[in-house]
Amino acid sequence: KRAEILNKIGINKIEDLLLYLPKTWQDRRPGKNIENPFFQNIDVFFGEIKDGSEIYTATGLRIFKVIIENENIQIEGNIFKKHNRKFDVFSHIKRDFIPGNKIWIVGKIENDFFAPKMRIEEYYLSSDIQASKKHINRIVPIYPLTEGISQKMMREIVFNALNSKWHILNPIPYNLEIKRNLIPKEKAISKIHFPDTENELNEARRRLVYEEFFLMAIAREIKKRQTKRAQKGFTYQIKKNLLTPFKQNMGFEFTLSQKKAINDIFSDMLKPNPMARLLQGDVGSGKTVVALSACLLAAENNKQSAFMAPTAILAEQHYQTFKKFLGNLNINFELITSGISPKKKKEIIEKTEKGEIDILIGTHSLIESSVKFKALSLIIIDEQHRFGVRQRTLLKNKGRAVDMLVMTATPIPRTLFLAMYGDLDLSTLTDMPEGRKPVKTIHSSEEKAFEKAKEILYRGLKAYIVYPVIEENNNDIKSVKKEYEKIKAIFNDFPVYMLHGKMKAQEKQKIMENFCRTGPSVLVCT
């Protein structure tokens, strides 16, 4: 059963286990350093058990209350269990919590009016010699886990594995390890799980981080060379029979950085080997019209483009932008998502395969095996970090040596860009189109943010409140579904809508329409 649980988190052999790294650490030593950014805050108390008693509640919850003290302070600890009629849920706890026993308890201390209290998460008797090696009076690892396996159990498994015979491949040459002052791979693996000091943890992290970037750099260089060796087998010509009327219809001038980005993209597309370029720009900087210019160059040469967005709502937004700028041009474009009718979808797929559609906009639907292109030469991927390598490859393989433009609104420092996206050339939109209001980014508490949102709503405007996940998980991350109920109570003077990716397409569309049509309102979403 334990093997099945480990399999759920991708652990099938000892190498998988040792490379399943902690997400954070807890310093359970006396006089601990809580300033370390890698450490999760936790309280540890060591003392002598003075008293223990069991409390029954009307809800079926049972509480074991214990009083522990040392020479400085007395603390009340509580352990909570669900009542079970078949057996005593506290039987093993009663055997350990005997007055006079010395014990370590782990949890969060809360100071109330009478005395400090702790909800006990883990405890270890001072007579447990093994505990000091794995769980207490040391820096301990905290892992990302799944249901059915506890942190204590995971530490036991990893500790035992580290003390068995194992070998993990080291990709970094010895001379480079010496040059970069890196500790050996085996030591790094051991100390990333169970460091004796903060310095050991820092050295282990530095070694493993360096190795990760080292492998990424090699992979990117291999990919870049492969791209340069590939040949498109055709040549674009800038005819301007679509590009010129498109520019005239826009109603505004391209910014300087948009012009430079378009020149970079066109220069790449005119080369014999495929383009691989990242277009970076803040929300509202005009990435879509830059990408649209590339699509028109392809269409002028009787080639097709695929424009992939991570969500149906974003794909719909791009489709509306295309309609706005291409409405009176001789070009065919369509939107394909999971929300369209089977009849419409079949019609779009047939037209795409015949080459009758110049630009196909969509979500993951674009990579379905049923979607085939007659002459795909350009793929554009919006919010590229939302797609995996496999998804991007599936789309690229629908054409032969296609040009690829990926877009992101996430600002990436140049050094990080070179490390993570070294196989891509970079274009950055640095200025905003005329008339765009500046974006203000403020870091504040949730309470102040909600107060500001209320001010905006009372002025007749709208507010988005964005959360990272749909439902709660074990990572203490706030979720849309849970926070939605709280938001409704806080903003009870205004309509509050919830939107997330698991909703049906028609439901999402209806919510967006309601949000757009109503006056001041709140959208709680992922």
Short mmCIF file of C-alpha atoms in Angstrom, two decimals:
data_model
loop_
_atom_site.label_atom_id
_atom_site.label_comp_id
_atom_site.label_asym_id
_atom_site.label_seq_id
_atom_site.Cartn_x
_atom_site.Cartn_y
_atom_site.Cartn_z
CA LYS A 1 0.00 0.00 0.00
CA ARG A 2 2.85 2.39 0.82
CA ALA A 3 4.38 1.70 -2.61
CA GLU A 4 1.05 2.58 -4.27
CA ILE A 5 0.92 5.92 -2.43
CA LEU A 6 4.52 6.75 -3.38
CA ASN A 7 3.72 5.83 -6.98
CA LYS A 8 1.05 8.57 -6.99
CA ILE A 9 3.76 11.20 -6.49
CA GLY A 10 6.07 9.66 -9.11
CA ILE A 11 8.29 7.58 -6.81
CA ASN A 12 8.95 4.09 -8.20
CA LYS A 13 12.59 3.42 -7.31
CA ILE A 14 15.21 4.60 -4.82
CA GLU A 15 16.59 7.23 -7.24
CA ASP A 16 13.10 8.77 -7.55
CA LEU A 17 12.83 8.86 -3.76
CA LEU A 18 16.18 10.57 -3.20
CA LEU A 19 15.48 13.11 -5.96
CA TYR A 20 12.05 13.91 -4.49
CA LEU A 21 13.33 17.04 -2.80
CA PRO A 22 11.84 18.89 0.19
CA LYS A 23 9.71 21.96 -0.55
CA THR A 24 10.88 23.63 2.68
CA TRP A 25 12.51 22.84 6.03
CA GLN A 26 11.75 23.35 9.72
CA ASP A 27 14.45 24.28 12.21
CA ARG A 28 13.57 22.25 15.30
CA ARG A 29 16.72 23.12 17.25
CA PRO A 30 16.73 25.20 20.45
CA GLY A 31 17.51 28.86 19.71
CA LYS A 32 16.51 28.33 16.08
CA ASN A 33 16.95 30.91 13.31
CA ILE A 34 13.50 31.89 11.99
CA GLU A 35 14.98 34.47 9.59
CA ASN A 36 16.06 31.87 7.02
CA PRO A 37 13.74 32.30 3.98
CA PHE A 38 13.84 28.55 3.24
CA PHE A 39 12.54 27.60 6.69
CA GLN A 40 8.89 27.13 7.59
CA ASN A 41 8.01 28.67 10.94
CA ILE A 42 7.26 26.08 13.64
CA ASP A 43 7.37 25.94 17.44
CA VAL A 44 9.17 23.22 19.39
CA PHE A 45 8.88 22.73 23.16
CA PHE A 46 10.77 20.32 25.42
CA GLY A 47 9.66 19.62 28.96
CA GLU A 48 8.28 17.22 31.54
CA ILE A 49 4.70 15.91 31.42
CA LYS A 50 2.79 17.05 34.50
CA ASP A 51 -0.75 15.93 33.72
CA GLY A 52 -2.90 14.46 30.94
CA SER A 53 -6.67 14.17 30.56
CA GLU A 54 -9.26 13.33 27.93
CA ILE A 55 -12.12 15.66 26.92
CA TYR A 56 -15.29 14.62 25.09
CA THR A 57 -17.23 17.07 22.90
CA ALA A 58 -20.81 17.07 21.62
CA THR A 59 -19.57 16.99 18.00
CA GLY A 60 -17.87 13.60 18.29
CA LEU A 61 -14.43 15.17 18.50
CA ARG A 62 -12.17 14.00 21.30
CA ILE A 63 -9.35 16.08 22.75
CA PHE A 64 -6.37 14.87 24.76
CA LYS A 65 -5.16 17.74 26.91
CA VAL A 66 -1.66 17.62 28.40
CA ILE A 67 0.29 19.98 30.67
CA ILE A 68 4.06 20.15 30.04
CA GLU A 69 6.58 22.38 31.77
CA ASN A 70 10.28 23.13 31.87
CA GLU A 71 12.30 25.41 34.13
CA ASN A 72 10.97 28.52 32.36
CA ILE A 73 7.34 27.99 31.40
CA GLN A 74 4.29 25.73 31.51
CA ILE A 75 2.36 24.99 28.31
CA GLU A 76 -0.96 23.31 27.49
CA GLY A 77 -0.85 20.91 24.54
CA ASN A 78 -3.90 19.53 22.70
CA ILE A 79 -4.25 16.53 20.38
CA PHE A 80 -7.50 16.19 18.40
CA LYS A 81 -9.03 12.92 17.16
CA LYS A 82 -12.39 11.80 15.78
CA HIS A 83 -14.30 9.54 18.17
CA ASN A 84 -14.48 5.84 17.28
CA ARG A 85 -16.86 3.49 19.13
CA LYS A 86 -14.81 0.38 18.30
CA PHE A 87 -11.52 1.40 19.92
CA ASP A 88 -9.84 4.05 22.04
CA VAL A 89 -8.33 6.60 19.61
CA PHE A 90 -5.94 7.81 22.34
CA SER A 91 -4.69 4.40 23.56
CA HIS A 92 -1.09 4.80 22.29
CA ILE A 93 -1.00 8.47 23.35
CA LYS A 94 -1.98 7.54 26.92
CA ARG A 95 0.94 5.09 27.02
CA ASP A 96 3.38 7.87 26.09
CA PHE A 97 1.93 10.85 27.97
CA ILE A 98 2.67 9.61 31.49
CA PRO A 99 3.48 12.22 34.18
CA GLY A 100 7.25 12.40 34.68
CA ASN A 101 8.15 11.51 31.07
CA LYS A 102 10.32 14.04 29.21
CA ILE A 103 8.91 14.87 25.78
CA TRP A 104 9.35 17.03 22.66
CA ILE A 105 6.18 18.52 21.14
CA VAL A 106 5.92 20.23 17.74
CA GLY A 107 3.23 22.65 16.54
CA LYS A 108 2.21 26.31 16.67
CA ILE A 109 2.11 28.06 20.06
CA GLU A 110 -0.77 30.47 20.65
CA ASN A 111 -0.70 32.77 23.65
CA ASP A 112 -4.10 33.30 25.24
CA PHE A 113 -5.04 35.15 28.44
CA PHE A 114 -4.22 32.27 30.79
CA ALA A 115 -1.29 30.26 29.38
CA PRO A 116 0.43 29.35 26.09
CA LYS A 117 -1.34 26.60 24.13
CA MET A 118 -0.16 24.35 21.32
CA ARG A 119 -2.08 22.15 18.90
CA ILE A 120 0.36 19.25 18.83
CA GLU A 121 1.28 18.06 15.30
CA GLU A 122 4.07 15.66 16.31
CA TYR A 123 5.60 14.48 19.58
CA TYR A 124 8.67 12.42 20.56
CA LEU A 125 9.74 11.01 23.91
CA SER A 126 13.26 11.95 25.01
CA SER A 127 14.00 8.21 25.28
CA ASP A 128 13.45 7.85 21.49
CA ILE A 129 17.09 7.99 20.33
CA GLN A 130 16.16 7.61 16.63
CA ALA A 131 13.90 10.68 16.77
CA SER A 132 16.87 13.04 17.22
CA LYS A 133 18.38 11.69 13.99
CA LYS A 134 15.27 12.30 11.88
CA HIS A 135 12.55 14.38 13.52
CA ILE A 136 13.62 16.56 16.42
CA ASN A 137 16.42 18.82 17.71
CA ARG A 138 17.66 19.28 14.14
CA ILE A 139 16.73 20.79 10.74
CA VAL A 140 14.04 18.53 9.26
CA PRO A 141 12.72 18.35 5.66
CA ILE A 142 9.08 19.07 4.72
CA TYR A 143 7.90 17.37 1.51
CA PRO A 144 5.03 18.00 -0.94
CA LEU A 145 2.86 14.95 -0.18
CA THR A 146 -0.42 13.28 -1.00
CA GLU A 147 -3.15 11.77 1.17
CA GLY A 148 -2.13 8.60 2.99
CA ILE A 149 1.46 9.52 3.83
CA SER A 150 2.61 11.81 6.65
CA GLN A 151 5.72 13.97 6.90
CA LYS A 152 7.00 11.71 9.68
CA MET A 153 6.57 8.59 7.53
CA MET A 154 8.23 10.25 4.53
CA ARG A 155 11.24 11.29 6.62
CA GLU A 156 11.57 7.71 7.89
CA ILE A 157 11.51 6.33 4.33
CA VAL A 158 14.04 8.85 2.98
CA PHE A 159 16.35 8.47 5.99
CA ASN A 160 16.43 4.68 5.57
CA ALA A 161 17.05 5.04 1.82
CA LEU A 162 20.00 7.39 2.41
CA ASN A 163 21.53 4.81 4.73
CA SER A 164 21.26 2.02 2.13
CA LYS A 165 23.42 1.45 -0.96
CA TRP A 166 22.57 3.89 -3.75
CA HIS A 167 24.14 5.71 -6.68
CA ILE A 168 22.84 8.63 -8.74
CA LEU A 169 24.40 9.75 -12.03
CA ASN A 170 26.47 12.93 -11.80
CA PRO A 171 26.27 14.94 -15.07
CA ILE A 172 28.75 17.67 -14.03
CA PRO A 173 32.41 17.03 -14.97
CA TYR A 174 34.80 16.85 -12.01
CA ASN A 175 36.91 19.82 -13.20
CA LEU A 176 33.77 21.98 -13.36
CA GLU A 177 32.79 20.93 -9.83
CA ILE A 178 36.22 22.11 -8.63
CA LYS A 179 36.06 25.34 -10.65
CA ARG A 180 32.59 26.24 -9.30
CA ASN A 181 33.42 25.07 -5.76
CA LEU A 182 30.52 22.58 -5.72
CA ILE A 183 30.17 19.78 -3.18
CA PRO A 184 29.92 16.17 -4.52
CA LYS A 185 26.52 15.02 -5.80
CA GLU A 186 26.10 12.28 -3.15
CA LYS A 187 26.76 14.73 -0.33
CA ALA A 188 24.35 17.27 -1.84
CA ILE A 189 21.56 14.67 -2.02
CA SER A 190 22.16 13.60 1.58
CA LYS A 191 22.34 17.13 2.98
CA ILE A 192 19.37 18.52 1.03
CA HIS A 193 17.22 16.05 2.99
CA PHE A 194 18.96 16.06 6.38
CA PRO A 195 21.36 19.00 6.78
CA ASP A 196 23.15 19.32 10.12
CA THR A 197 23.63 23.07 9.69
CA GLU A 198 22.22 25.92 7.59
CA ASN A 199 25.55 26.14 5.76
CA GLU A 200 25.26 22.47 4.71
CA LEU A 201 21.74 23.12 3.42
CA ASN A 202 22.89 26.18 1.46
CA GLU A 203 25.80 24.24 -0.10
CA ALA A 204 23.49 21.36 -1.07
CA ARG A 205 20.92 23.73 -2.63
CA ARG A 206 23.63 25.62 -4.51
CA ARG A 207 25.01 22.38 -5.96
CA LEU A 208 21.59 21.07 -7.08
CA VAL A 209 20.43 24.43 -8.45
CA TYR A 210 23.66 24.72 -10.46
CA GLU A 211 23.15 21.21 -11.85
CA GLU A 212 19.58 22.03 -12.87
CA PHE A 213 20.65 25.15 -14.78
CA PHE A 214 23.64 23.26 -16.24
CA LEU A 215 21.35 20.58 -17.72
CA MET A 216 18.85 23.19 -18.93
CA ALA A 217 21.61 25.14 -20.69
CA ILE A 218 22.85 21.99 -22.46
CA ALA A 219 19.31 20.99 -23.48
CA ARG A 220 18.58 24.49 -24.82
CA GLU A 221 21.83 24.57 -26.81
CA ILE A 222 21.06 21.17 -28.37
CA LYS A 223 17.57 22.38 -29.25
CA LYS A 224 18.91 25.63 -30.72
CA ARG A 225 21.35 23.74 -32.95
CA GLN A 226 18.59 21.39 -34.10
CA THR A 227 16.39 24.38 -35.02
CA LYS A 228 19.21 26.03 -36.97
CA ARG A 229 19.89 22.82 -38.91
CA ALA A 230 16.22 22.51 -39.94
CA GLN A 231 15.23 24.03 -43.30
CA LYS A 232 11.76 25.40 -44.06
CA GLY A 233 11.89 24.54 -47.75
CA PHE A 234 10.06 27.73 -48.81
CA THR A 235 10.61 31.49 -48.74
CA TYR A 236 8.25 34.25 -47.59
CA GLN A 237 7.81 37.43 -49.59
CA ILE A 238 6.52 40.68 -48.05
CA LYS A 239 3.71 41.56 -50.49
CA LYS A 240 1.79 44.03 -48.26
CA ASN A 241 -1.59 43.25 -49.87
CA LEU A 242 -2.84 42.39 -46.36
CA LEU A 243 -0.28 44.13 -44.14
CA THR A 244 -0.81 47.64 -45.58
CA PRO A 245 -4.65 47.73 -45.27
CA PHE A 246 -4.35 46.15 -41.80
CA LYS A 247 -2.06 48.97 -40.67
CA GLN A 248 -4.38 51.59 -42.21
CA ASN A 249 -7.43 50.10 -40.44
CA MET A 250 -5.83 50.02 -36.98
CA GLY A 251 -6.57 53.65 -36.20
CA PHE A 252 -3.29 54.12 -34.32
CA GLU A 253 0.44 53.97 -34.92
CA PHE A 254 2.64 51.10 -33.78
CA THR A 255 4.90 52.03 -30.87
CA LEU A 256 8.66 52.05 -31.44
CA SER A 257 9.11 48.73 -29.63
CA GLN A 258 6.22 47.17 -31.61
CA LYS A 259 7.90 48.25 -34.87
CA LYS A 260 11.22 46.76 -33.73
CA ALA A 261 9.54 43.50 -32.66
CA ILE A 262 7.73 43.20 -36.03
CA ASN A 263 11.01 43.84 -37.88
CA ASP A 264 12.73 41.15 -35.77
CA ILE A 265 9.92 38.66 -36.45
CA PHE A 266 9.79 39.36 -40.19
CA SER A 267 13.58 39.08 -40.40
CA ASP A 268 13.38 35.65 -38.71
CA MET A 269 10.53 34.48 -40.95
CA LEU A 270 12.47 35.43 -44.10
CA LYS A 271 15.39 33.20 -43.06
CA PRO A 272 15.65 29.60 -44.38
CA ASN A 273 15.59 28.05 -40.87
CA PRO A 274 12.56 28.22 -38.53
CA MET A 275 11.96 31.16 -36.21
CA ALA A 276 12.00 30.54 -32.44
CA ARG A 277 11.26 33.85 -30.72
CA LEU A 278 9.79 34.99 -27.39
CA LEU A 279 7.72 38.18 -27.40
CA GLN A 280 7.62 39.69 -23.93
CA GLY A 281 5.42 42.62 -22.94
CA ASP A 282 3.16 43.79 -20.15
CA VAL A 283 -0.62 43.45 -20.38
CA GLY A 284 -1.85 46.10 -22.82
CA SER A 285 1.50 46.61 -24.56
CA GLY A 286 0.11 45.34 -27.88
CA LYS A 287 1.52 41.82 -28.24
CA THR A 288 -1.56 40.56 -30.11
CA VAL A 289 -1.30 43.04 -33.00
CA VAL A 290 2.42 42.22 -33.34
CA ALA A 291 1.55 38.51 -33.57
CA LEU A 292 -1.27 39.33 -35.97
CA SER A 293 1.23 41.03 -38.30
CA ALA A 294 3.19 37.74 -38.45
CA CYS A 295 -0.03 35.84 -39.26
CA LEU A 296 -0.75 38.24 -42.14
CA LEU A 297 2.73 37.74 -43.60
CA ALA A 298 2.07 33.99 -43.59
CA ALA A 299 -1.38 34.48 -45.16
CA GLU A 300 0.08 36.71 -47.92
CA ASN A 301 2.21 33.70 -48.87
CA ASN A 302 -0.74 31.24 -48.85
CA LYS A 303 0.38 29.73 -45.55
CA GLN A 304 -1.65 28.98 -42.42
CA SER A 305 -1.16 30.10 -38.82
CA ALA A 306 -2.25 28.50 -35.53
CA PHE A 307 -2.79 30.78 -32.53
CA MET A 308 -3.02 28.83 -29.24
CA ALA A 309 -4.21 30.35 -25.93
CA PRO A 310 -4.39 28.57 -22.54
CA THR A 311 -8.10 29.20 -21.86
CA ALA A 312 -11.30 29.47 -23.89
CA ILE A 313 -11.91 32.97 -22.51
CA LEU A 314 -8.50 34.20 -23.66
CA ALA A 315 -8.92 32.50 -27.05
CA GLU A 316 -12.31 34.23 -27.43
CA GLN A 317 -10.70 37.55 -26.52
CA HIS A 318 -8.07 37.09 -29.25
CA TYR A 319 -10.79 36.12 -31.73
CA GLN A 320 -12.68 39.35 -30.99
CA THR A 321 -9.44 41.34 -31.48
CA PHE A 322 -8.93 39.65 -34.85
CA LYS A 323 -12.52 40.50 -35.86
CA LYS A 324 -11.93 44.13 -34.91
CA PHE A 325 -8.80 44.52 -37.06
CA LEU A 326 -9.42 42.02 -39.89
CA GLY A 327 -13.15 42.47 -40.44
CA ASN A 328 -12.92 43.97 -43.93
CA LEU A 329 -9.79 42.15 -45.14
CA ASN A 330 -9.78 39.18 -47.50
CA ILE A 331 -8.68 36.67 -44.87
CA ASN A 332 -10.42 33.72 -43.22
CA PHE A 333 -10.01 33.04 -39.50
CA GLU A 334 -11.93 30.85 -37.07
CA LEU A 335 -12.11 30.00 -33.36
CA ILE A 336 -12.06 26.38 -32.19
CA THR A 337 -12.58 25.48 -28.52
CA SER A 338 -14.31 22.71 -26.59
CA GLY A 339 -17.35 24.97 -26.25
CA ILE A 340 -18.40 25.09 -29.92
CA SER A 341 -21.03 22.72 -31.33
CA PRO A 342 -19.87 19.41 -32.90
CA LYS A 343 -21.33 20.51 -36.25
CA LYS A 344 -19.41 23.81 -36.25
CA LYS A 345 -16.23 22.08 -35.08
CA LYS A 346 -16.43 19.52 -37.90
CA GLU A 347 -16.92 22.30 -40.44
CA ILE A 348 -13.86 24.24 -39.15
CA ILE A 349 -11.67 21.10 -39.14
CA GLU A 350 -12.64 20.28 -42.75
CA LYS A 351 -11.95 23.83 -43.95
CA THR A 352 -8.59 23.91 -42.13
CA GLU A 353 -7.48 20.66 -43.76
CA LYS A 354 -8.43 22.02 -47.19
CA GLY A 355 -6.44 25.22 -46.54
CA GLU A 356 -9.54 27.45 -46.59
CA ILE A 357 -8.80 28.91 -43.14
CA ASP A 358 -5.77 31.20 -42.90
CA ILE A 359 -5.65 31.63 -39.11
CA LEU A 360 -7.05 29.12 -36.61
CA ILE A 361 -7.39 30.42 -33.04
CA GLY A 362 -8.00 27.99 -30.20
CA THR A 363 -7.05 26.32 -26.96
CA HIS A 364 -5.70 22.78 -26.44
CA SER A 365 -8.28 21.81 -29.09
CA LEU A 366 -5.67 22.80 -31.70
CA ILE A 367 -3.44 19.86 -30.77
CA GLU A 368 -6.19 17.24 -31.17
CA SER A 369 -5.30 14.61 -33.77
CA SER A 370 -8.43 15.46 -35.79
CA VAL A 371 -7.14 19.00 -36.48
CA LYS A 372 -4.97 18.93 -39.63
CA PHE A 373 -3.51 21.81 -41.65
CA LYS A 374 -2.82 21.94 -45.36
CA ALA A 375 0.04 24.46 -45.14
CA LEU A 376 0.84 25.36 -41.51
CA SER A 377 3.93 27.58 -41.37
CA LEU A 378 3.50 29.67 -38.19
CA ILE A 379 2.42 28.83 -34.65
CA ILE A 380 1.84 31.45 -31.97
CA ILE A 381 1.53 30.41 -28.33
CA ASP A 382 0.15 32.91 -25.83
CA GLU A 383 1.13 32.69 -22.14
CA GLN A 384 3.62 30.00 -23.18
CA HIS A 385 4.45 28.99 -19.58
CA ARG A 386 0.93 27.53 -19.33
CA PHE A 387 1.78 24.87 -21.92
CA GLY A 388 4.15 21.93 -21.55
CA VAL A 389 6.92 20.98 -23.98
CA ARG A 390 4.81 18.06 -25.25
CA GLN A 391 1.86 20.34 -26.12
CA ARG A 392 4.07 22.81 -27.99
CA THR A 393 5.75 19.94 -29.87
CA LEU A 394 2.40 18.41 -30.88
CA LEU A 395 1.34 21.73 -32.39
CA LYS A 396 4.69 22.24 -34.18
CA ASN A 397 4.47 18.75 -35.67
CA LYS A 398 1.27 19.69 -37.53
CA GLY A 399 3.52 21.52 -40.00
CA ARG A 400 7.03 21.09 -41.40
CA ALA A 401 9.82 23.20 -39.82
CA VAL A 402 7.28 25.83 -38.74
CA ASP A 403 8.10 29.28 -37.37
CA MET A 404 7.25 29.64 -33.67
CA LEU A 405 6.43 32.82 -31.76
CA VAL A 406 5.68 32.48 -28.05
CA MET A 407 4.31 35.34 -25.96
CA THR A 408 4.30 36.17 -22.27
CA ALA A 409 3.24 39.05 -20.04
CA THR A 410 5.55 37.80 -17.27
CA PRO A 411 8.64 40.01 -16.95
CA ILE A 412 11.75 37.82 -17.11
CA PRO A 413 15.19 39.17 -16.05
CA ARG A 414 17.72 38.81 -18.86
CA THR A 415 19.99 36.38 -16.97
CA LEU A 416 17.01 34.13 -16.16
CA PHE A 417 15.82 34.35 -19.77
CA LEU A 418 19.22 33.16 -21.04
CA ALA A 419 19.19 30.25 -18.58
CA MET A 420 15.59 29.13 -19.17
CA TYR A 421 14.89 30.16 -22.76
CA GLY A 422 18.36 30.17 -24.30
CA ASP A 423 17.01 28.49 -27.44
CA LEU A 424 14.74 31.49 -28.14
CA ASP A 425 15.51 34.95 -29.45
CA LEU A 426 13.91 37.77 -27.45
CA SER A 427 11.80 40.78 -28.39
CA THR A 428 10.48 43.05 -25.64
CA LEU A 429 7.68 45.61 -25.85
CA THR A 430 8.86 48.41 -23.58
CA ASP A 431 6.33 51.17 -24.27
CA MET A 432 2.53 51.32 -24.20
CA PRO A 433 0.28 52.36 -27.12
CA GLU A 434 -0.98 55.93 -26.89
CA GLY A 435 -3.94 56.39 -24.53
CA ARG A 436 -3.20 53.38 -22.30
CA LYS A 437 -3.33 54.16 -18.59
CA PRO A 438 -0.27 53.20 -16.52
CA VAL A 439 -0.57 50.06 -14.40
CA LYS A 440 0.04 50.52 -10.68
CA THR A 441 1.31 47.46 -8.81
CA ILE A 442 1.05 47.62 -5.02
CA HIS A 443 1.97 45.03 -2.38
CA SER A 444 -0.42 45.15 0.58
CA SER A 445 -2.34 43.08 3.10
CA GLU A 446 -5.55 41.35 2.03
CA GLU A 447 -7.58 43.66 4.28
CA LYS A 448 -6.20 46.83 2.67
CA ALA A 449 -6.59 45.35 -0.82
CA PHE A 450 -10.27 44.64 -0.16
CA GLU A 451 -10.78 48.17 1.21
CA LYS A 452 -9.27 49.59 -2.00
CA ALA A 453 -11.49 47.30 -4.09
CA LYS A 454 -14.57 48.60 -2.25
CA GLU A 455 -13.55 52.21 -2.99
CA ILE A 456 -13.28 51.33 -6.69
CA LEU A 457 -16.64 49.54 -6.69
CA TYR A 458 -18.42 52.47 -5.03
CA ARG A 459 -17.04 54.63 -7.86
CA GLY A 460 -18.98 52.42 -10.29
CA LEU A 461 -16.04 50.33 -11.55
CA LYS A 462 -15.21 46.59 -11.43
CA ALA A 463 -12.75 44.41 -9.52
CA TYR A 464 -11.03 41.10 -10.25
CA ILE A 465 -9.85 38.97 -7.33
CA VAL A 466 -7.53 36.23 -8.57
CA TYR A 467 -6.51 33.03 -6.76
CA PRO A 468 -3.97 30.40 -7.89
CA VAL A 469 -6.07 27.22 -7.58
CA ILE A 470 -9.70 26.13 -7.97
CA GLU A 471 -9.99 23.89 -4.91
CA GLU A 472 -8.07 23.51 -1.67
CA ASN A 473 -5.11 21.13 -1.55
CA ASN A 474 -2.47 20.23 1.02
CA ASN A 475 -0.27 23.25 0.25
CA ASP A 476 -2.19 25.90 2.25
CA ILE A 477 -2.86 27.82 -0.98
CA LYS A 478 -6.06 29.86 -1.07
CA SER A 479 -8.62 28.55 -3.55
CA VAL A 480 -11.34 30.18 -5.64
CA LYS A 481 -14.17 27.96 -4.37
CA LYS A 482 -13.48 28.53 -0.68
CA GLU A 483 -12.64 32.23 -0.90
CA TYR A 484 -15.68 32.93 -3.11
CA GLU A 485 -18.03 32.46 -0.14
CA LYS A 486 -15.94 34.84 1.97
CA ILE A 487 -15.78 37.43 -0.83
CA LYS A 488 -19.58 37.37 -1.25
CA ALA A 489 -19.97 38.28 2.44
CA ILE A 490 -17.33 41.04 2.31
CA PHE A 491 -18.70 42.64 -0.89
CA ASN A 492 -22.38 42.05 -0.11
CA ASP A 493 -23.44 45.37 -1.70
CA PHE A 494 -22.35 44.19 -5.16
CA PRO A 495 -22.84 41.22 -7.52
CA VAL A 496 -20.01 38.69 -7.06
CA TYR A 497 -19.28 36.11 -9.80
CA MET A 498 -17.02 33.05 -9.73
CA LEU A 499 -15.10 31.81 -12.78
CA HIS A 500 -12.66 28.91 -13.20
CA GLY A 501 -11.44 26.40 -15.78
CA LYS A 502 -13.55 23.43 -14.64
CA MET A 503 -16.80 25.17 -15.57
CA LYS A 504 -18.53 24.33 -18.84
CA ALA A 505 -17.84 26.71 -21.73
CA GLN A 506 -21.44 27.96 -21.89
CA GLU A 507 -21.47 28.65 -18.14
CA LYS A 508 -18.19 30.57 -18.38
CA GLN A 509 -19.49 32.61 -21.30
CA LYS A 510 -22.69 33.47 -19.42
CA ILE A 511 -20.74 34.58 -16.32
CA MET A 512 -18.44 36.78 -18.42
CA GLU A 513 -21.41 38.37 -20.17
CA ASN A 514 -23.16 39.05 -16.85
CA PHE A 515 -19.98 40.52 -15.38
CA CYS A 516 -19.54 42.79 -18.41
CA ARG A 517 -23.17 43.93 -18.50
CA THR A 518 -23.76 44.64 -14.81
CA GLY A 519 -22.46 47.79 -13.19
CA PRO A 520 -19.93 47.66 -10.35
CA SER A 521 -19.25 43.98 -9.70
CA VAL A 522 -16.58 41.51 -8.56
CA LEU A 523 -15.11 38.55 -10.46
CA VAL A 524 -13.43 35.89 -8.29
CA CYS A 525 -11.38 33.68 -10.59
CA THR A 526 -8.22 31.69 -11.31
#
